[in-house]
């Protein structure tokens, strides 16, 4: 607005530095705080090539800023110290902004939201690169000298306007376009201790390589970190006999689901089924339930993943007390939150979710088992888990998935959670 007042009202070119820079810089500082809070709350830790690429990109920008902006100013004996100081402050803010934005984009890249974040962050990169051209042109009197356009000034204007178009495209894609409908998680219920109605869900690509493992399953397998399972084949994780995994994948591709196969885990016999995911991205859900409560599928029958999961979860029908029904609800929404983080955020996000919230909720479970009702601490952990998910997943998607989950769980479980103050609501 101030730049417009200079140009349209006062009829002069906006000076640099000016009061407008104070507000412009303040906006960048708010963005830095936003990305810092996102990274801090999500506890994002980049690993492997993502870490090195993020560090390399930020260092590359720092090198360009020093060569293009800082060194020419230091080499000029008649330099304007106020302009130099403001440019230095801009560059410092840009380094912090790019570090936070790039870290968040790489951390979420594997999820459905990742590419939308990547577009938005690329717009921020274009914007900051355009500003480097402005700093250079302004210092060397190449930015509209005498009110005349130059190739450098035109390049800046094109990049500057284009960067905001890219940013707007990223924001639009993140908010306006529909996401693939989540259906498999509608009746999710995974348990930390073996019960007749426990259910686990794994997610893999079409070849059977795992991209999501229920955070409660590794304890049954004797594995400490769920991250160690990501990228492994389902058959290797569950110890399937040679060829069984490929057979189940072929059945699922042909008819939408495979017949249940016996799997021995933790001294118990479980039924494993592969269910083809509907719509893009194509993949497989793997349903792991106690053998006695396995879903009943007739040859040629058309069934939905939601019905299979609901049938498996209710198979043994052992949860009758208010406490057991509420525990079923807590287990279900925790698994739903994990799966949402995996699908929308990617590997790093779901690992951080598991490390941050699963141990705390398991501790609440142990207190529950001793006969004590859930207290404020358990409610607080559930609420914080929901807040974490809402940072990664659009609120509308969380609300719809939670509504479908509650519908499949049944009114008794939802009412039991409501009475104990454990029912989650998306604002």
Short mmCIF file of C-alpha atoms in Angstrom, two decimals:
data_model
loop_
_atom_site.label_atom_id
_atom_site.label_comp_id
_atom_site.label_asym_id
_atom_site.label_seq_id
_atom_site.Cartn_x
_atom_site.Cartn_y
_atom_site.Cartn_z
CA UNK A 1 0.00 0.00 0.00
CA UNK A 2 2.79 2.43 0.88
CA UNK A 3 4.56 1.69 -2.40
CA UNK A 4 1.27 2.41 -4.19
CA UNK A 5 0.91 5.70 -2.32
CA UNK A 6 4.42 6.74 -3.38
CA UNK A 7 3.71 5.87 -7.01
CA UNK A 8 0.05 6.83 -7.51
CA UNK A 9 -0.59 9.56 -4.93
CA UNK A 10 2.75 11.29 -4.50
CA UNK A 11 3.85 10.59 -8.07
CA UNK A 12 7.40 9.66 -7.09
CA UNK A 13 9.40 6.45 -7.09
CA UNK A 14 9.44 4.79 -3.69
CA UNK A 15 12.80 5.44 -2.02
CA UNK A 16 14.90 2.58 -0.72
CA UNK A 17 15.06 2.24 2.23
CA UNK A 18 11.61 3.58 3.15
CA UNK A 19 8.83 3.03 5.68
CA UNK A 20 7.37 0.42 3.32
CA UNK A 21 10.38 -1.81 3.96
CA UNK A 22 9.53 -1.90 7.66
CA UNK A 23 6.15 -3.49 6.96
CA UNK A 24 7.54 -5.75 4.23
CA UNK A 25 10.24 -7.03 6.55
CA UNK A 26 7.69 -7.54 9.34
CA UNK A 27 5.67 -9.80 7.04
CA UNK A 28 8.73 -11.95 6.35
CA UNK A 29 9.40 -12.20 10.09
CA UNK A 30 5.86 -13.52 10.66
CA UNK A 31 6.50 -16.16 7.98
CA UNK A 32 9.73 -17.16 9.72
CA UNK A 33 7.83 -17.58 13.00
CA UNK A 34 5.12 -19.60 11.22
CA UNK A 35 7.55 -22.08 9.66
CA UNK A 36 9.57 -22.30 12.88
CA UNK A 37 6.44 -23.18 14.87
CA UNK A 38 5.41 -25.78 12.29
CA UNK A 39 8.82 -27.46 12.31
CA UNK A 40 9.07 -27.29 16.10
CA UNK A 41 5.60 -28.66 16.80
CA UNK A 42 5.93 -31.42 14.21
CA UNK A 43 9.43 -32.16 15.56
CA UNK A 44 10.68 -32.64 12.04
CA UNK A 45 14.12 -34.18 11.60
CA UNK A 46 15.25 -34.61 8.00
CA UNK A 47 17.28 -37.70 7.21
CA UNK A 48 19.42 -38.91 4.33
CA UNK A 49 19.38 -37.06 1.02
CA UNK A 50 16.66 -34.68 2.17
CA UNK A 51 18.86 -33.29 4.93
CA UNK A 52 21.87 -32.81 2.63
CA UNK A 53 19.79 -31.26 -0.15
CA UNK A 54 18.08 -28.81 2.23
CA UNK A 55 21.41 -27.74 3.74
CA UNK A 56 22.96 -27.47 0.27
CA UNK A 57 20.16 -25.26 -1.06
CA UNK A 58 20.32 -22.86 1.89
CA UNK A 59 24.12 -22.67 1.65
CA UNK A 60 23.84 -22.03 -2.09
CA UNK A 61 21.49 -19.12 -1.43
CA UNK A 62 23.83 -17.77 1.24
CA UNK A 63 26.73 -17.90 -1.24
CA UNK A 64 24.70 -16.07 -3.92
CA UNK A 65 23.60 -13.41 -1.42
CA UNK A 66 27.19 -12.78 -0.33
CA UNK A 67 28.54 -12.58 -3.89
CA UNK A 68 25.68 -10.62 -5.47
CA UNK A 69 24.64 -8.32 -2.61
CA UNK A 70 27.14 -8.08 0.22
CA UNK A 71 30.54 -8.04 -1.54
CA UNK A 72 29.64 -5.30 -4.09
CA UNK A 73 28.48 -3.09 -1.23
CA UNK A 74 31.61 -3.69 0.81
CA UNK A 75 33.78 -2.97 -2.24
CA UNK A 76 32.13 0.41 -2.84
CA UNK A 77 33.84 3.14 -0.79
CA UNK A 78 30.78 5.42 -1.01
CA UNK A 79 28.40 2.79 0.26
CA UNK A 80 25.17 3.71 2.04
CA UNK A 81 25.45 2.09 5.45
CA UNK A 82 21.69 2.28 6.08
CA UNK A 83 20.95 0.48 2.81
CA UNK A 84 23.72 -2.03 3.48
CA UNK A 85 22.37 -2.73 6.97
CA UNK A 86 18.82 -3.17 5.70
CA UNK A 87 19.98 -5.52 2.94
CA UNK A 88 21.94 -7.54 5.49
CA UNK A 89 18.83 -7.77 7.69
CA UNK A 90 16.77 -8.89 4.69
CA UNK A 91 19.30 -11.60 3.84
CA UNK A 92 19.37 -12.88 7.42
CA UNK A 93 15.58 -13.16 7.46
CA UNK A 94 15.64 -14.86 4.05
CA UNK A 95 18.11 -17.50 5.26
CA UNK A 96 15.85 -18.31 8.22
CA UNK A 97 12.75 -18.30 6.03
CA UNK A 98 14.24 -20.60 3.40
CA UNK A 99 15.61 -22.97 6.04
CA UNK A 100 12.20 -23.40 7.68
CA UNK A 101 10.19 -23.54 4.45
CA UNK A 102 12.57 -25.99 2.75
CA UNK A 103 12.68 -28.26 5.81
CA UNK A 104 8.89 -28.39 5.99
CA UNK A 105 8.53 -29.03 2.25
CA UNK A 106 11.01 -31.91 2.25
CA UNK A 107 9.51 -33.44 5.40
CA UNK A 108 5.99 -33.47 3.92
CA UNK A 109 6.99 -34.28 0.35
CA UNK A 110 5.98 -37.95 0.47
CA UNK A 111 2.40 -37.22 1.55
CA UNK A 112 -0.61 -35.98 -0.39
CA UNK A 113 0.03 -32.45 0.87
CA UNK A 114 3.74 -32.57 0.08
CA UNK A 115 3.61 -31.50 -3.54
CA UNK A 116 1.30 -28.64 -2.66
CA UNK A 117 3.82 -27.48 -0.05
CA UNK A 118 6.59 -27.88 -2.63
CA UNK A 119 4.78 -25.52 -5.04
CA UNK A 120 4.23 -22.93 -2.31
CA UNK A 121 7.84 -23.11 -1.13
CA UNK A 122 9.16 -22.88 -4.70
CA UNK A 123 7.19 -19.63 -4.99
CA UNK A 124 8.96 -18.34 -1.88
CA UNK A 125 12.31 -19.27 -3.45
CA UNK A 126 11.41 -17.39 -6.66
CA UNK A 127 10.33 -14.37 -4.63
CA UNK A 128 13.56 -14.25 -2.65
CA UNK A 129 15.65 -14.78 -5.79
CA UNK A 130 13.82 -11.86 -7.42
CA UNK A 131 14.68 -9.72 -4.42
CA UNK A 132 18.37 -10.52 -4.93
CA UNK A 133 18.07 -9.04 -8.41
CA UNK A 134 16.38 -5.97 -6.91
CA UNK A 135 19.15 -5.47 -4.34
CA UNK A 136 21.80 -5.78 -7.06
CA UNK A 137 19.95 -3.48 -9.50
CA UNK A 138 19.15 -0.91 -6.83
CA UNK A 139 22.76 -0.71 -5.64
CA UNK A 140 24.11 -0.33 -9.19
CA UNK A 141 21.37 2.15 -10.23
CA UNK A 142 19.94 -0.30 -12.77
CA UNK A 143 16.41 -0.44 -11.36
CA UNK A 144 14.38 1.97 -13.53
CA UNK A 145 17.14 4.59 -13.83
CA UNK A 146 15.54 7.93 -14.65
CA UNK A 147 12.17 6.18 -14.73
CA UNK A 148 13.22 4.06 -17.73
CA UNK A 149 12.84 0.28 -17.79
CA UNK A 150 15.96 -1.84 -18.21
CA UNK A 151 16.36 -5.59 -18.87
CA UNK A 152 17.29 -6.06 -15.21
CA UNK A 153 14.22 -4.19 -13.95
CA UNK A 154 11.97 -6.14 -16.32
CA UNK A 155 13.49 -9.43 -15.15
CA UNK A 156 12.85 -8.48 -11.53
CA UNK A 157 9.24 -7.51 -12.22
CA UNK A 158 8.51 -10.74 -14.10
CA UNK A 159 10.07 -12.95 -11.42
CA UNK A 160 8.47 -10.98 -8.61
CA UNK A 161 4.95 -11.16 -10.05
CA UNK A 162 5.45 -14.77 -11.14
CA UNK A 163 6.58 -15.79 -7.66
CA UNK A 164 3.32 -14.60 -6.13
CA UNK A 165 1.35 -16.46 -8.80
CA UNK A 166 3.22 -19.66 -7.85
CA UNK A 167 2.57 -19.01 -4.14
CA UNK A 168 -1.14 -18.47 -4.83
CA UNK A 169 -1.22 -21.68 -6.89
CA UNK A 170 0.28 -23.59 -3.97
CA UNK A 171 -2.26 -22.12 -1.54
CA UNK A 172 -5.11 -22.92 -3.93
CA UNK A 173 -3.99 -26.51 -4.45
CA UNK A 174 -3.65 -26.98 -0.70
CA UNK A 175 -7.13 -25.71 0.15
CA UNK A 176 -9.41 -25.96 -2.88
CA UNK A 177 -8.71 -29.22 -4.69
CA UNK A 178 -10.31 -32.40 -3.34
CA UNK A 179 -8.11 -35.08 -1.82
CA UNK A 180 -8.49 -38.80 -2.44
CA UNK A 181 -11.21 -40.07 -0.13
CA UNK A 182 -9.93 -42.05 2.84
CA UNK A 183 -12.08 -45.09 3.43
CA UNK A 184 -9.98 -47.88 4.88
CA UNK A 185 -9.46 -46.11 8.18
CA UNK A 186 -13.16 -45.80 8.96
CA UNK A 187 -13.11 -48.80 11.27
CA UNK A 188 -9.49 -48.73 12.41
CA UNK A 189 -8.88 -50.20 15.85
CA UNK A 190 -5.32 -51.18 16.84
CA UNK A 191 -4.36 -52.24 20.34
CA UNK A 192 -1.10 -52.15 22.28
CA UNK A 193 -2.00 -55.36 24.13
CA UNK A 194 -3.47 -58.47 22.54
CA UNK A 195 -7.27 -58.62 22.74
CA UNK A 196 -9.77 -60.70 20.79
CA UNK A 197 -10.90 -57.64 18.81
CA UNK A 198 -7.54 -56.04 18.05
CA UNK A 199 -6.81 -55.00 14.48
CA UNK A 200 -3.69 -53.65 12.79
CA UNK A 201 -3.35 -51.97 9.42
CA UNK A 202 -0.30 -51.67 7.18
CA UNK A 203 -0.04 -49.72 3.94
CA UNK A 204 2.19 -50.61 0.99
CA UNK A 205 2.74 -49.74 -2.64
CA UNK A 206 1.61 -52.10 -5.40
CA UNK A 207 4.80 -54.15 -5.06
CA UNK A 208 4.23 -54.79 -1.34
CA UNK A 209 6.85 -52.40 0.04
CA UNK A 210 5.56 -50.86 3.29
CA UNK A 211 5.03 -47.10 3.51
CA UNK A 212 3.01 -47.16 6.76
CA UNK A 213 3.03 -49.57 9.70
CA UNK A 214 0.70 -49.16 12.66
CA UNK A 215 2.87 -47.67 15.45
CA UNK A 216 1.58 -50.29 17.92
CA UNK A 217 2.60 -53.28 15.81
CA UNK A 218 6.42 -53.11 16.25
CA UNK A 219 6.14 -53.97 19.95
CA UNK A 220 4.48 -57.27 19.00
CA UNK A 221 7.26 -57.91 16.49
CA UNK A 222 10.01 -57.06 18.99
CA UNK A 223 11.13 -53.96 17.08
CA UNK A 224 11.72 -50.66 18.87
CA UNK A 225 11.46 -48.16 16.00
CA UNK A 226 8.61 -48.21 13.48
CA UNK A 227 10.93 -46.41 11.08
CA UNK A 228 12.96 -49.60 10.73
CA UNK A 229 9.97 -51.23 9.01
CA UNK A 230 9.30 -48.50 6.45
CA UNK A 231 10.45 -49.56 3.00
CA UNK A 232 10.59 -53.27 3.85
CA UNK A 233 8.35 -55.75 2.08
CA UNK A 234 5.22 -56.80 3.98
CA UNK A 235 6.21 -60.44 3.65
CA UNK A 236 9.56 -59.79 5.30
CA UNK A 237 7.99 -57.74 8.13
CA UNK A 238 5.43 -60.42 9.01
CA UNK A 239 7.59 -63.43 8.16
CA UNK A 240 5.40 -64.79 5.37
CA UNK A 241 6.46 -67.90 3.53
CA UNK A 242 8.08 -67.45 0.12
CA UNK A 243 5.60 -66.58 -2.61
CA UNK A 244 2.63 -65.92 -0.29
CA UNK A 245 2.95 -62.15 -0.49
CA UNK A 246 2.96 -62.19 -4.32
CA UNK A 247 -0.05 -64.54 -4.33
CA UNK A 248 -2.04 -62.18 -2.08
CA UNK A 249 -1.09 -59.17 -4.19
CA UNK A 250 -2.30 -60.90 -7.37
CA UNK A 251 -5.63 -61.80 -5.73
CA UNK A 252 -6.12 -58.24 -4.47
CA UNK A 253 -5.39 -56.74 -7.88
CA UNK A 254 -7.81 -59.15 -9.56
CA UNK A 255 -10.81 -58.94 -7.21
CA UNK A 256 -10.09 -56.07 -4.84
CA UNK A 257 -9.06 -58.24 -1.87
CA UNK A 258 -7.24 -61.46 -1.09
CA UNK A 259 -8.43 -64.42 0.91
CA UNK A 260 -7.22 -64.46 4.56
CA UNK A 261 -3.93 -66.22 5.22
CA UNK A 262 -2.70 -67.54 8.57
CA UNK A 263 0.16 -65.61 10.21
CA UNK A 264 1.81 -66.54 13.52
CA UNK A 265 2.74 -63.47 15.59
CA UNK A 266 3.56 -63.22 19.28
CA UNK A 267 2.26 -66.71 19.97
CA UNK A 268 -1.12 -65.96 18.38
CA UNK A 269 -2.64 -66.89 15.02
CA UNK A 270 -3.74 -63.93 12.92
CA UNK A 271 -5.49 -63.54 9.59
CA UNK A 272 -3.80 -61.32 6.99
CA UNK A 273 -5.64 -59.87 4.00
CA UNK A 274 -4.55 -57.52 1.23
CA UNK A 275 -7.13 -54.94 0.12
CA UNK A 276 -6.59 -52.85 -3.00
CA UNK A 277 -6.88 -49.11 -2.45
CA UNK A 278 -9.54 -47.41 -4.56
CA UNK A 279 -8.43 -44.52 -6.74
CA UNK A 280 -5.08 -42.74 -6.84
CA UNK A 281 -2.60 -43.16 -5.37
CA UNK A 282 -2.78 -46.89 -6.02
CA UNK A 283 -1.59 -49.07 -3.19
CA UNK A 284 -2.53 -51.89 -0.84
CA UNK A 285 -3.96 -51.97 2.67
CA UNK A 286 -3.02 -55.02 4.72
CA UNK A 287 -5.55 -55.99 7.38
CA UNK A 288 -4.20 -58.06 10.29
CA UNK A 289 -6.82 -59.48 12.69
CA UNK A 290 -7.11 -62.44 15.10
CA UNK A 291 -7.95 -65.57 13.12
CA UNK A 292 -11.20 -66.21 15.01
CA UNK A 293 -12.55 -62.75 14.10
CA UNK A 294 -11.44 -62.68 10.45
CA UNK A 295 -13.92 -61.20 7.96
CA UNK A 296 -16.15 -63.65 6.11
CA UNK A 297 -15.80 -63.09 2.36
CA UNK A 298 -17.69 -65.19 -0.15
CA UNK A 299 -16.27 -65.83 -3.64
CA UNK A 300 -17.35 -63.11 -6.05
CA UNK A 301 -18.80 -60.93 -3.31
CA UNK A 302 -18.27 -57.19 -3.68
CA UNK A 303 -17.23 -55.80 -0.31
CA UNK A 304 -15.84 -52.50 0.86
CA UNK A 305 -12.73 -52.14 3.02
CA UNK A 306 -14.84 -50.35 5.63
CA UNK A 307 -17.17 -53.32 5.97
CA UNK A 308 -14.24 -55.73 6.27
CA UNK A 309 -12.62 -53.71 9.02
CA UNK A 310 -15.86 -53.20 10.91
CA UNK A 311 -16.64 -56.91 10.73
CA UNK A 312 -13.14 -57.83 11.92
CA UNK A 313 -13.25 -55.38 14.79
CA UNK A 314 -16.64 -56.61 15.99
CA UNK A 315 -15.84 -60.25 15.30
CA UNK A 316 -15.30 -61.46 18.87
CA UNK A 317 -17.53 -58.86 20.48
CA UNK A 318 -15.56 -58.75 23.73
CA UNK A 319 -15.91 -55.05 24.47
CA UNK A 320 -19.08 -54.54 26.52
CA UNK A 321 -18.17 -52.39 29.52
CA UNK A 322 -18.06 -48.62 29.24
CA UNK A 323 -14.30 -48.60 29.85
CA UNK A 324 -13.63 -51.22 27.16
CA UNK A 325 -15.76 -49.38 24.64
CA UNK A 326 -13.98 -46.10 25.39
CA UNK A 327 -10.58 -47.80 25.05
CA UNK A 328 -11.68 -49.13 21.67
CA UNK A 329 -12.51 -45.55 20.65
CA UNK A 330 -9.12 -44.23 21.82
CA UNK A 331 -7.23 -46.99 19.99
CA UNK A 332 -9.24 -46.36 16.84
CA UNK A 333 -8.74 -42.58 16.72
CA UNK A 334 -5.04 -42.97 17.54
CA UNK A 335 -4.57 -45.32 14.60
CA UNK A 336 -6.64 -43.03 12.41
CA UNK A 337 -4.39 -40.11 13.34
CA UNK A 338 -1.29 -42.17 12.52
CA UNK A 339 -2.63 -43.17 9.12
CA UNK A 340 -3.67 -39.60 8.29
CA UNK A 341 -0.17 -38.40 9.14
CA UNK A 342 1.31 -41.10 6.92
CA UNK A 343 -0.93 -40.36 3.95
CA UNK A 344 -0.79 -36.58 4.11
CA UNK A 345 2.60 -35.96 5.70
CA UNK A 346 4.91 -38.81 4.81
CA UNK A 347 7.45 -40.96 6.60
CA UNK A 348 9.15 -38.35 8.81
CA UNK A 349 5.85 -36.94 10.05
CA UNK A 350 4.30 -40.28 11.01
CA UNK A 351 7.50 -41.36 12.77
CA UNK A 352 7.53 -38.17 14.81
CA UNK A 353 3.84 -38.63 15.61
CA UNK A 354 4.49 -42.15 16.86
CA UNK A 355 7.45 -41.12 18.99
CA UNK A 356 5.66 -38.12 20.46
CA UNK A 357 2.21 -39.52 21.26
CA UNK A 358 2.11 -43.34 21.21
CA UNK A 359 4.21 -43.85 24.41
CA UNK A 360 2.11 -41.29 26.29
CA UNK A 361 -1.15 -42.93 25.22
CA UNK A 362 0.22 -46.36 26.12
CA UNK A 363 1.06 -45.02 29.58
CA UNK A 364 -2.55 -43.88 29.90
CA UNK A 365 -3.59 -47.38 28.82
CA UNK A 366 -1.57 -48.93 31.64
CA UNK A 367 -3.26 -46.62 34.13
CA UNK A 368 -6.60 -47.64 32.67
CA UNK A 369 -5.80 -51.31 33.05
CA UNK A 370 -5.18 -50.81 36.77
CA UNK A 371 -8.78 -49.71 37.18
CA UNK A 372 -8.26 -45.96 37.32
CA UNK A 373 -10.50 -43.87 35.05
CA UNK A 374 -8.81 -41.72 32.40
CA UNK A 375 -7.79 -38.35 33.76
CA UNK A 376 -7.04 -34.92 32.38
CA UNK A 377 -3.59 -36.05 31.22
CA UNK A 378 -5.06 -38.63 28.84
CA UNK A 379 -7.51 -36.07 27.45
CA UNK A 380 -4.65 -33.62 26.98
CA UNK A 381 -2.56 -36.18 25.05
CA UNK A 382 -5.49 -36.92 22.74
CA UNK A 383 -6.14 -33.23 22.14
CA UNK A 384 -2.48 -32.54 21.38
CA UNK A 385 -2.42 -35.49 18.98
CA UNK A 386 -5.40 -33.97 17.18
CA UNK A 387 -3.67 -30.57 17.03
CA UNK A 388 -0.60 -32.27 15.54
CA UNK A 389 -2.69 -33.93 12.84
CA UNK A 390 -4.42 -30.65 11.98
CA UNK A 391 -1.04 -29.09 11.20
CA UNK A 392 -0.53 -31.69 8.47
CA UNK A 393 -4.03 -32.58 7.28
CA UNK A 394 -6.81 -30.17 6.21
CA UNK A 395 -9.46 -29.87 8.92
CA UNK A 396 -12.24 -30.92 6.54
CA UNK A 397 -10.44 -34.20 5.76
CA UNK A 398 -9.89 -34.94 9.47
CA UNK A 399 -13.52 -34.14 10.28
CA UNK A 400 -14.88 -36.40 7.54
CA UNK A 401 -12.56 -39.29 8.43
CA UNK A 402 -13.43 -38.98 12.13
CA UNK A 403 -17.16 -38.94 11.35
CA UNK A 404 -16.85 -42.09 9.25
CA UNK A 405 -14.77 -43.77 11.94
CA UNK A 406 -17.34 -43.01 14.65
CA UNK A 407 -20.14 -44.28 12.42
CA UNK A 408 -18.35 -47.63 11.98
CA UNK A 409 -17.36 -47.90 15.65
CA UNK A 410 -20.97 -47.66 16.70
CA UNK A 411 -22.95 -45.41 18.99
CA UNK A 412 -22.04 -47.33 22.16
CA UNK A 413 -18.30 -46.71 21.76
CA UNK A 414 -18.80 -43.04 20.90
CA UNK A 415 -21.14 -42.47 23.85
CA UNK A 416 -18.72 -44.23 26.22
CA UNK A 417 -15.91 -41.94 25.06
CA UNK A 418 -18.23 -38.94 25.39
CA UNK A 419 -19.08 -39.78 29.01
CA UNK A 420 -15.38 -39.99 29.90
CA UNK A 421 -14.53 -36.76 28.08
CA UNK A 422 -12.40 -38.58 25.47
CA UNK A 423 -14.38 -37.90 22.32
CA UNK A 424 -12.48 -35.75 19.82
CA UNK A 425 -14.07 -32.90 17.90
CA UNK A 426 -12.49 -31.06 15.02
CA UNK A 427 -12.96 -27.28 15.35
#
